[in-house]
Amino acid sequence: MTVLTLALIVGAVLFGIGLYGALSQTNLVMIMMGVELMLGAAMVNLVAFWRFLHPDVYSGQMYVLVVMTVMALEAAVGFGIGTARFRQRGSVEMEEAAELKG
Amino acid sequence: MIQAIFVGLWGGVAIWFGISVFRTSSMVRSALSLLASMAAIGGMFLALEAEFLGVLQLMMMATEMSIMAIFMVMFMMDPGGLGQMEMTHQKRAAGVAGLAGGAVAVAAVLLADWGPIVAEADGPDMQTRALGIELMERSMLIFETAGVTILVAMIAATAVAITRQRTP
């Protein structure tokens, strides 16, 4: 097994854990944690691909920076929504958030 | 060989703490487990010779997860998990989706032909220089777009969170 395969397997397992967390949790912040884990898995894959397939092309590292930006944005917007919801309803439980249902 | 050991070690730590995030009923422990998992991913980056990204990951995630822990304490009635509140739903379906997603990804990793492996990468100094040139030349538009998007998200998050005052 190559180091590339090992790193990609770690990424795949982290993705599975994050997917489980994002789908199973009812609390907004816990759902965000699941999404963060999935994005972390994507970053592991990107760094592994960059290192072992094209270490001379730095677009791979650039892509990791973009994913880090997405993580920060997700946290900022998620906490903004969480704060607004907490002020209105006193809770960030997403089971109760059915206002957008059609 | 040493690289494989450290990638496997940090990967194992990342997975272990990733699982711990959803196994504890304490929100603060969840946030700290996620911090440990993200720090281990940073360690993996260092083991994969992406030194700049590894250090950046450690610094960013330490800050982000600390903020996440603070929000957890603010939003939750029971951040310590002492009341053993149930905060999950559709566990079976989520478990199946998580297992299926992970299994498909692992199968793709094992079955795909990734091509020839490159043994050597640039040193950290050359990498940082090359990444800077990449950011300021070929990927400048993407870099600038990311900056503007951060600004927009900051304004949007503040606007969403602000309490609306009703004028009489």
PDB file of C-alpha atoms in Angstrom:
ATOM      1  CA  MET A   1       0.000   0.000   0.000  1.00  0.00           C
ATOM      2  CA  THR A   2       1.432   3.384  -1.001  1.00  0.00           C
ATOM      3  CA  VAL A   3       1.347   6.467   1.215  1.00  0.00           C
ATOM      4  CA  LEU A   4      -1.054   8.016  -1.328  1.00  0.00           C
ATOM      5  CA  THR A   5      -3.504   5.141  -0.851  1.00  0.00           C
ATOM      6  CA  LEU A   6      -3.152   5.388   2.940  1.00  0.00           C
ATOM      7  CA  ALA A   7      -3.880   9.126   2.942  1.00  0.00           C
ATOM      8  CA  LEU A   8      -6.846   8.703   0.578  1.00  0.00           C
ATOM      9  CA  ILE A   9      -8.313   5.946   2.784  1.00  0.00           C
ATOM     10  CA  VAL A  10      -8.036   8.266   5.822  1.00  0.00           C
ATOM     11  CA  GLY A  11      -9.851  10.922   3.757  1.00  0.00           C
ATOM     12  CA  ALA A  12     -12.572   8.446   2.750  1.00  0.00           C
ATOM     13  CA  VAL A  13     -13.159   7.306   6.362  1.00  0.00           C
ATOM     14  CA  LEU A  14     -13.266  10.915   7.621  1.00  0.00           C
ATOM     15  CA  PHE A  15     -15.800  11.710   4.876  1.00  0.00           C
ATOM     16  CA  GLY A  16     -18.003   8.804   5.999  1.00  0.00           C
ATOM     17  CA  ILE A  17     -17.852   9.940   9.651  1.00  0.00           C
ATOM     18  CA  GLY A  18     -18.670  13.531   8.660  1.00  0.00           C
ATOM     19  CA  LEU A  19     -21.594  12.388   6.487  1.00  0.00           C
ATOM     20  CA  TYR A  20     -22.986  10.341   9.387  1.00  0.00           C
ATOM     21  CA  GLY A  21     -22.643  13.323  11.726  1.00  0.00           C
ATOM     22  CA  ALA A  22     -24.224  15.834   9.352  1.00  0.00           C
ATOM     23  CA  LEU A  23     -27.227  13.556   8.766  1.00  0.00           C
ATOM     24  CA  SER A  24     -27.749  12.244  12.301  1.00  0.00           C
ATOM     25  CA  GLN A  25     -27.398  15.362  14.465  1.00  0.00           C
ATOM     26  CA  THR A  26     -30.272  17.702  15.275  1.00  0.00           C
ATOM     27  CA  ASN A  27     -28.187  20.576  16.660  1.00  0.00           C
ATOM     28  CA  LEU A  28     -27.034  23.197  14.129  1.00  0.00           C
ATOM     29  CA  VAL A  29     -23.488  23.414  15.512  1.00  0.00           C
ATOM     30  CA  MET A  30     -23.127  19.607  15.508  1.00  0.00           C
ATOM     31  CA  ILE A  31     -24.334  19.485  11.874  1.00  0.00           C
ATOM     32  CA  MET A  32     -21.689  22.091  11.065  1.00  0.00           C
ATOM     33  CA  MET A  33     -19.072  19.881  12.745  1.00  0.00           C
ATOM     34  CA  GLY A  34     -20.037  17.033  10.401  1.00  0.00           C
ATOM     35  CA  VAL A  35     -19.663  19.328   7.394  1.00  0.00           C
ATOM     36  CA  GLU A  36     -16.267  20.500   8.711  1.00  0.00           C
ATOM     37  CA  LEU A  37     -15.102  16.878   8.933  1.00  0.00           C
ATOM     38  CA  MET A  38     -16.171  16.257   5.321  1.00  0.00           C
ATOM     39  CA  LEU A  39     -14.305  19.360   4.174  1.00  0.00           C
ATOM     40  CA  GLY A  40     -11.273  18.193   6.203  1.00  0.00           C
ATOM     41  CA  ALA A  41     -11.436  14.883   4.331  1.00  0.00           C
ATOM     42  CA  ALA A  42     -11.477  16.770   1.022  1.00  0.00           C
ATOM     43  CA  MET A  43      -8.375  18.697   2.102  1.00  0.00           C
ATOM     44  CA  VAL A  44      -6.514  15.486   3.018  1.00  0.00           C
ATOM     45  CA  ASN A  45      -7.253  14.132  -0.459  1.00  0.00           C
ATOM     46  CA  LEU A  46      -6.160  17.348  -2.163  1.00  0.00           C
ATOM     47  CA  VAL A  47      -2.845  17.480  -0.286  1.00  0.00           C
ATOM     48  CA  ALA A  48      -2.197  13.776  -0.984  1.00  0.00           C
ATOM     49  CA  PHE A  49      -2.940  14.232  -4.694  1.00  0.00           C
ATOM     50  CA  TRP A  50      -0.711  17.292  -4.846  1.00  0.00           C
ATOM     51  CA  ARG A  51       2.175  15.595  -3.028  1.00  0.00           C
ATOM     52  CA  PHE A  52       2.224  12.251  -4.854  1.00  0.00           C
ATOM     53  CA  LEU A  53       0.860  13.032  -8.319  1.00  0.00           C
ATOM     54  CA  HIS A  54       1.848  16.629  -9.188  1.00  0.00           C
ATOM     55  CA  PRO A  55       4.083  18.260  -6.552  1.00  0.00           C
ATOM     56  CA  ASP A  56       5.343  20.695  -9.203  1.00  0.00           C
ATOM     57  CA  VAL A  57       1.853  22.155  -9.863  1.00  0.00           C
ATOM     58  CA  TYR A  58       0.794  24.410  -6.986  1.00  0.00           C
ATOM     59  CA  SER A  59      -2.855  24.670  -8.016  1.00  0.00           C
ATOM     60  CA  GLY A  60      -3.401  21.708  -5.661  1.00  0.00           C
ATOM     61  CA  GLN A  61      -2.237  23.770  -2.653  1.00  0.00           C
ATOM     62  CA  MET A  62      -4.278  26.712  -3.937  1.00  0.00           C
ATOM     63  CA  TYR A  63      -7.348  24.472  -3.958  1.00  0.00           C
ATOM     64  CA  VAL A  64      -6.690  23.567  -0.298  1.00  0.00           C
ATOM     65  CA  LEU A  65      -6.643  27.284   0.540  1.00  0.00           C
ATOM     66  CA  VAL A  66     -10.032  27.654  -1.206  1.00  0.00           C
ATOM     67  CA  VAL A  67     -11.459  24.751   0.848  1.00  0.00           C
ATOM     68  CA  MET A  68     -10.110  26.376   4.051  1.00  0.00           C
ATOM     69  CA  THR A  69     -11.889  29.580   3.004  1.00  0.00           C
ATOM     70  CA  VAL A  70     -15.107  27.612   2.471  1.00  0.00           C
ATOM     71  CA  MET A  71     -14.735  26.134   5.993  1.00  0.00           C
ATOM     72  CA  ALA A  72     -14.360  29.595   7.510  1.00  0.00           C
ATOM     73  CA  LEU A  73     -17.341  30.919   5.516  1.00  0.00           C
ATOM     74  CA  GLU A  74     -19.494  27.959   6.498  1.00  0.00           C
ATOM     75  CA  ALA A  75     -18.687  28.596  10.159  1.00  0.00           C
ATOM     76  CA  ALA A  76     -19.348  32.359   9.897  1.00  0.00           C
ATOM     77  CA  VAL A  77     -22.678  32.063   8.077  1.00  0.00           C
ATOM     78  CA  GLY A  78     -23.736  29.052  10.188  1.00  0.00           C
ATOM     79  CA  PHE A  79     -23.101  30.932  13.444  1.00  0.00           C
ATOM     80  CA  GLY A  80     -24.914  33.984  12.030  1.00  0.00           C
ATOM     81  CA  ILE A  81     -27.978  31.862  11.280  1.00  0.00           C
ATOM     82  CA  GLY A  82     -27.613  30.097  14.659  1.00  0.00           C
ATOM     83  CA  THR A  83     -27.494  33.415  16.522  1.00  0.00           C
ATOM     84  CA  ALA A  84     -30.585  34.721  14.662  1.00  0.00           C
ATOM     85  CA  ARG A  85     -32.500  31.529  15.359  1.00  0.00           C
ATOM     86  CA  PHE A  86     -31.447  31.412  19.012  1.00  0.00           C
ATOM     87  CA  ARG A  87     -32.699  34.984  19.487  1.00  0.00           C
ATOM     88  CA  GLN A  88     -36.060  34.147  17.925  1.00  0.00           C
ATOM     89  CA  ARG A  89     -36.705  30.669  19.337  1.00  0.00           C
ATOM     90  CA  GLY A  90     -34.153  30.201  22.122  1.00  0.00           C
ATOM     91  CA  SER A  91     -32.752  27.056  20.526  1.00  0.00           C
ATOM     92  CA  VAL A  92     -30.615  25.884  17.611  1.00  0.00           C
ATOM     93  CA  GLU A  93     -32.355  22.498  17.326  1.00  0.00           C
ATOM     94  CA  MET A  94     -32.975  21.929  13.639  1.00  0.00           C
ATOM     95  CA  GLU A  95     -35.854  19.502  14.253  1.00  0.00           C
ATOM     96  CA  GLU A  96     -37.928  22.559  15.133  1.00  0.00           C
ATOM     97  CA  ALA A  97     -36.797  24.523  12.070  1.00  0.00           C
ATOM     98  CA  ALA A  98     -39.578  23.698   9.652  1.00  0.00           C
ATOM     99  CA  GLU A  99     -40.368  27.231   8.432  1.00  0.00           C
ATOM    100  CA  LEU A 100     -38.830  26.638   5.005  1.00  0.00           C
ATOM    101  CA  LYS A 101     -40.807  23.460   4.317  1.00  0.00           C
ATOM    102  CA  GLY A 102     -42.958  23.782   1.218  1.00  0.00           C
TER     103      GLY A 102
ATOM    104  CA  MET B   1       8.648   4.390   5.373  1.00  0.00           C
ATOM    105  CA  ILE B   2       8.851   7.052   8.092  1.00  0.00           C
ATOM    106  CA  GLN B   3       6.416   9.155   6.066  1.00  0.00           C
ATOM    107  CA  ALA B   4       3.941   6.242   5.870  1.00  0.00           C
ATOM    108  CA  ILE B   5       4.177   5.711   9.651  1.00  0.00           C
ATOM    109  CA  PHE B   6       3.462   9.356  10.428  1.00  0.00           C
ATOM    110  CA  VAL B   7       0.692   9.682   7.818  1.00  0.00           C
ATOM    111  CA  GLY B   8      -0.931   6.542   9.260  1.00  0.00           C
ATOM    112  CA  LEU B   9      -0.432   7.730  12.857  1.00  0.00           C
ATOM    113  CA  TRP B  10      -1.916  11.196  12.297  1.00  0.00           C
ATOM    114  CA  GLY B  11      -4.641   9.705  10.108  1.00  0.00           C
ATOM    115  CA  GLY B  12      -5.584   7.274  12.880  1.00  0.00           C
ATOM    116  CA  VAL B  13      -5.682  10.115  15.416  1.00  0.00           C
ATOM    117  CA  ALA B  14      -7.867  12.206  13.048  1.00  0.00           C
ATOM    118  CA  ILE B  15     -10.305   9.292  12.582  1.00  0.00           C
ATOM    119  CA  TRP B  16     -10.389   8.453  16.304  1.00  0.00           C
ATOM    120  CA  PHE B  17     -11.215  12.017  17.348  1.00  0.00           C
ATOM    121  CA  GLY B  18     -13.591  12.351  14.356  1.00  0.00           C
ATOM    122  CA  ILE B  19     -15.598   9.440  15.782  1.00  0.00           C
ATOM    123  CA  SER B  20     -15.376  10.932  19.310  1.00  0.00           C
ATOM    124  CA  VAL B  21     -17.070  14.124  18.052  1.00  0.00           C
ATOM    125  CA  PHE B  22     -20.367  12.255  17.680  1.00  0.00           C
ATOM    126  CA  ARG B  23     -19.963   9.773  20.545  1.00  0.00           C
ATOM    127  CA  THR B  24     -19.935  12.173  23.475  1.00  0.00           C
ATOM    128  CA  SER B  25     -23.007  13.963  24.816  1.00  0.00           C
ATOM    129  CA  SER B  26     -20.891  16.928  25.956  1.00  0.00           C
ATOM    130  CA  MET B  27     -20.863  19.704  23.365  1.00  0.00           C
ATOM    131  CA  VAL B  28     -17.594  21.106  24.660  1.00  0.00           C
ATOM    132  CA  ARG B  29     -15.931  17.687  24.359  1.00  0.00           C
ATOM    133  CA  SER B  30     -17.307  17.427  20.815  1.00  0.00           C
ATOM    134  CA  ALA B  31     -15.733  20.766  19.882  1.00  0.00           C
ATOM    135  CA  LEU B  32     -12.428  19.784  21.483  1.00  0.00           C
ATOM    136  CA  SER B  33     -12.496  16.387  19.706  1.00  0.00           C
ATOM    137  CA  LEU B  34     -13.050  18.158  16.395  1.00  0.00           C
ATOM    138  CA  LEU B  35     -10.160  20.476  17.240  1.00  0.00           C
ATOM    139  CA  ALA B  36      -7.949  17.407  17.897  1.00  0.00           C
ATOM    140  CA  SER B  37      -9.123  15.797  14.644  1.00  0.00           C
ATOM    141  CA  MET B  38      -8.386  18.936  12.633  1.00  0.00           C
ATOM    142  CA  ALA B  39      -4.997  19.324  14.365  1.00  0.00           C
ATOM    143  CA  ALA B  40      -4.212  15.709  13.409  1.00  0.00           C
ATOM    144  CA  ILE B  41      -5.140  16.559   9.793  1.00  0.00           C
ATOM    145  CA  GLY B  42      -2.623  19.427  10.104  1.00  0.00           C
ATOM    146  CA  GLY B  43      -0.091  16.853  11.317  1.00  0.00           C
ATOM    147  CA  MET B  44      -0.888  14.744   8.254  1.00  0.00           C
ATOM    148  CA  PHE B  45      -0.177  17.760   6.037  1.00  0.00           C
ATOM    149  CA  LEU B  46       3.207  18.157   7.740  1.00  0.00           C
ATOM    150  CA  ALA B  47       3.909  14.431   7.234  1.00  0.00           C
ATOM    151  CA  LEU B  48       2.905  14.832   3.569  1.00  0.00           C
ATOM    152  CA  GLU B  49       5.561  17.598   3.256  1.00  0.00           C
ATOM    153  CA  ALA B  50       3.026  20.419   2.808  1.00  0.00           C
ATOM    154  CA  GLU B  51       4.563  22.422   5.667  1.00  0.00           C
ATOM    155  CA  PHE B  52       2.907  25.765   4.951  1.00  0.00           C
ATOM    156  CA  LEU B  53      -0.570  24.242   4.713  1.00  0.00           C
ATOM    157  CA  GLY B  54       0.055  22.128   7.831  1.00  0.00           C
ATOM    158  CA  VAL B  55       0.959  25.127   9.984  1.00  0.00           C
ATOM    159  CA  LEU B  56      -1.917  27.142   8.464  1.00  0.00           C
ATOM    160  CA  GLN B  57      -4.349  24.316   9.238  1.00  0.00           C
ATOM    161  CA  LEU B  58      -3.157  24.117  12.863  1.00  0.00           C
ATOM    162  CA  MET B  59      -3.492  27.875  13.396  1.00  0.00           C
ATOM    163  CA  MET B  60      -6.840  28.244  11.606  1.00  0.00           C
ATOM    164  CA  MET B  61      -8.509  25.252  13.184  1.00  0.00           C
ATOM    165  CA  ALA B  62      -7.290  26.074  16.713  1.00  0.00           C
ATOM    166  CA  THR B  63      -9.040  29.445  16.377  1.00  0.00           C
ATOM    167  CA  GLU B  64     -12.136  28.177  14.580  1.00  0.00           C
ATOM    168  CA  MET B  65     -12.786  25.290  16.950  1.00  0.00           C
ATOM    169  CA  SER B  66     -12.268  27.499  20.027  1.00  0.00           C
ATOM    170  CA  ILE B  67     -14.926  29.853  18.623  1.00  0.00           C
ATOM    171  CA  MET B  68     -17.130  26.834  17.937  1.00  0.00           C
ATOM    172  CA  ALA B  69     -16.762  25.709  21.585  1.00  0.00           C
ATOM    173  CA  ILE B  70     -17.725  29.210  22.785  1.00  0.00           C
ATOM    174  CA  PHE B  71     -20.846  29.197  20.574  1.00  0.00           C
ATOM    175  CA  MET B  72     -21.692  25.726  21.855  1.00  0.00           C
ATOM    176  CA  VAL B  73     -21.647  26.978  25.447  1.00  0.00           C
ATOM    177  CA  MET B  74     -23.707  30.038  24.427  1.00  0.00           C
ATOM    178  CA  PHE B  75     -26.387  28.149  22.499  1.00  0.00           C
ATOM    179  CA  MET B  76     -26.832  25.054  24.640  1.00  0.00           C
ATOM    180  CA  MET B  77     -28.754  24.747  27.869  1.00  0.00           C
ATOM    181  CA  ASP B  78     -26.566  21.779  28.794  1.00  0.00           C
ATOM    182  CA  PRO B  79     -23.150  22.216  27.118  1.00  0.00           C
ATOM    183  CA  GLY B  80     -21.503  19.753  29.521  1.00  0.00           C
ATOM    184  CA  GLY B  81     -23.936  16.993  28.523  1.00  0.00           C
ATOM    185  CA  LEU B  82     -24.796  16.237  32.152  1.00  0.00           C
ATOM    186  CA  GLY B  83     -28.494  15.752  31.365  1.00  0.00           C
ATOM    187  CA  GLN B  84     -27.714  13.127  28.651  1.00  0.00           C
ATOM    188  CA  MET B  85     -30.000  14.945  26.200  1.00  0.00           C
ATOM    189  CA  GLU B  86     -30.767  13.034  23.002  1.00  0.00           C
ATOM    190  CA  MET B  87     -29.672  15.174  20.065  1.00  0.00           C
ATOM    191  CA  THR B  88     -29.764  12.722  17.207  1.00  0.00           C
ATOM    192  CA  HIS B  89     -32.393  11.577  14.738  1.00  0.00           C
ATOM    193  CA  GLN B  90     -32.599   9.048  11.886  1.00  0.00           C
ATOM    194  CA  LYS B  91     -29.496   7.348  13.291  1.00  0.00           C
ATOM    195  CA  ARG B  92     -29.939   4.153  11.286  1.00  0.00           C
ATOM    196  CA  ALA B  93     -30.353   5.952   7.938  1.00  0.00           C
ATOM    197  CA  ALA B  94     -27.448   8.294   8.757  1.00  0.00           C
ATOM    198  CA  GLY B  95     -25.277   5.312   9.745  1.00  0.00           C
ATOM    199  CA  VAL B  96     -26.083   3.508   6.502  1.00  0.00           C
ATOM    200  CA  ALA B  97     -25.377   6.676   4.467  1.00  0.00           C
ATOM    201  CA  GLY B  98     -22.093   7.276   6.311  1.00  0.00           C
ATOM    202  CA  LEU B  99     -20.954   3.663   5.928  1.00  0.00           C
ATOM    203  CA  ALA B 100     -22.012   3.527   2.267  1.00  0.00           C
ATOM    204  CA  GLY B 101     -20.341   6.873   1.483  1.00  0.00           C
ATOM    205  CA  GLY B 102     -17.116   5.839   3.231  1.00  0.00           C
ATOM    206  CA  ALA B 103     -17.137   2.354   1.663  1.00  0.00           C
ATOM    207  CA  VAL B 104     -17.683   3.704  -1.874  1.00  0.00           C
ATOM    208  CA  ALA B 105     -14.865   6.218  -1.371  1.00  0.00           C
ATOM    209  CA  VAL B 106     -12.489   3.523  -0.009  1.00  0.00           C
ATOM    210  CA  ALA B 107     -13.407   1.219  -2.932  1.00  0.00           C
ATOM    211  CA  ALA B 108     -12.696   4.036  -5.405  1.00  0.00           C
ATOM    212  CA  VAL B 109      -9.319   4.632  -3.728  1.00  0.00           C
ATOM    213  CA  LEU B 110      -8.365   0.945  -3.921  1.00  0.00           C
ATOM    214  CA  LEU B 111      -9.690   0.248  -7.410  1.00  0.00           C
ATOM    215  CA  ALA B 112      -8.550   3.370  -9.265  1.00  0.00           C
ATOM    216  CA  ASP B 113      -5.218   3.571 -11.042  1.00  0.00           C
ATOM    217  CA  TRP B 114      -3.680   6.787  -9.754  1.00  0.00           C
ATOM    218  CA  GLY B 115      -0.713   6.733 -12.116  1.00  0.00           C
ATOM    219  CA  PRO B 116       2.987   7.053 -11.274  1.00  0.00           C
ATOM    220  CA  ILE B 117       3.933   8.298  -7.809  1.00  0.00           C
ATOM    221  CA  VAL B 118       6.373  11.209  -7.623  1.00  0.00           C
ATOM    222  CA  ALA B 119       8.989  10.506  -4.942  1.00  0.00           C
ATOM    223  CA  GLU B 120      10.415  13.986  -4.346  1.00  0.00           C
ATOM    224  CA  ALA B 121       8.716  17.294  -3.591  1.00  0.00           C
ATOM    225  CA  ASP B 122      10.225  20.771  -3.180  1.00  0.00           C
ATOM    226  CA  GLY B 123      11.496  21.865   0.242  1.00  0.00           C
ATOM    227  CA  PRO B 124       9.317  24.123   2.441  1.00  0.00           C
ATOM    228  CA  ASP B 125      11.067  27.336   1.378  1.00  0.00           C
ATOM    229  CA  MET B 126      10.642  26.605  -2.325  1.00  0.00           C
ATOM    230  CA  GLN B 127       7.051  25.485  -1.766  1.00  0.00           C
ATOM    231  CA  THR B 128       6.061  28.689   0.016  1.00  0.00           C
ATOM    232  CA  ARG B 129       7.718  30.746  -2.728  1.00  0.00           C
ATOM    233  CA  ALA B 130       6.028  28.753  -5.495  1.00  0.00           C
ATOM    234  CA  LEU B 131       2.635  28.974  -3.747  1.00  0.00           C
ATOM    235  CA  GLY B 132       3.032  32.741  -3.410  1.00  0.00           C
ATOM    236  CA  ILE B 133       3.828  33.032  -7.113  1.00  0.00           C
ATOM    237  CA  GLU B 134       0.847  30.781  -7.914  1.00  0.00           C
ATOM    238  CA  LEU B 135      -1.444  32.993  -5.794  1.00  0.00           C
ATOM    239  CA  MET B 136      -0.212  36.200  -7.377  1.00  0.00           C
ATOM    240  CA  GLU B 137      -0.039  34.997 -10.957  1.00  0.00           C
ATOM    241  CA  ARG B 138      -2.117  32.125 -12.343  1.00  0.00           C
ATOM    242  CA  SER B 139      -4.644  31.780  -9.487  1.00  0.00           C
ATOM    243  CA  MET B 140      -4.941  35.483  -8.692  1.00  0.00           C
ATOM    244  CA  LEU B 141      -8.576  35.720  -9.811  1.00  0.00           C
ATOM    245  CA  ILE B 142      -9.545  32.742  -7.606  1.00  0.00           C
ATOM    246  CA  PHE B 143      -7.586  34.217  -4.672  1.00  0.00           C
ATOM    247  CA  GLU B 144      -9.239  37.617  -5.060  1.00  0.00           C
ATOM    248  CA  THR B 145     -12.665  35.993  -5.454  1.00  0.00           C
ATOM    249  CA  ALA B 146     -12.092  34.089  -2.203  1.00  0.00           C
ATOM    250  CA  GLY B 147     -11.221  37.390  -0.475  1.00  0.00           C
ATOM    251  CA  VAL B 148     -14.362  39.125  -1.741  1.00  0.00           C
ATOM    252  CA  THR B 149     -16.471  36.085  -0.798  1.00  0.00           C
ATOM    253  CA  ILE B 150     -15.109  36.238   2.774  1.00  0.00           C
ATOM    254  CA  LEU B 151     -16.077  39.923   2.951  1.00  0.00           C
ATOM    255  CA  VAL B 152     -19.584  39.208   1.626  1.00  0.00           C
ATOM    256  CA  ALA B 153     -20.004  36.306   4.097  1.00  0.00           C
ATOM    257  CA  MET B 154     -18.879  38.518   7.009  1.00  0.00           C
ATOM    258  CA  ILE B 155     -21.430  41.190   6.080  1.00  0.00           C
ATOM    259  CA  ALA B 156     -24.146  38.564   5.474  1.00  0.00           C
ATOM    260  CA  ALA B 157     -23.459  36.771   8.783  1.00  0.00           C
ATOM    261  CA  THR B 158     -23.560  40.068  10.709  1.00  0.00           C
ATOM    262  CA  ALA B 159     -26.757  41.165   8.907  1.00  0.00           C
ATOM    263  CA  VAL B 160     -28.459  37.832   9.649  1.00  0.00           C
ATOM    264  CA  ALA B 161     -27.435  37.833  13.319  1.00  0.00           C
ATOM    265  CA  ILE B 162     -28.384  41.447  14.086  1.00  0.00           C
ATOM    266  CA  THR B 163     -31.588  41.984  16.078  1.00  0.00           C
ATOM    267  CA  ARG B 164     -34.166  43.854  14.066  1.00  0.00           C
ATOM    268  CA  GLN B 165     -35.393  46.951  15.912  1.00  0.00           C
ATOM    269  CA  ARG B 166     -38.994  47.824  15.117  1.00  0.00           C
ATOM    270  CA  THR B 167     -39.478  51.526  14.634  1.00  0.00           C
ATOM    271  CA  PRO B 168     -42.725  52.843  16.100  1.00  0.00           C
TER     272      PRO B 168
END
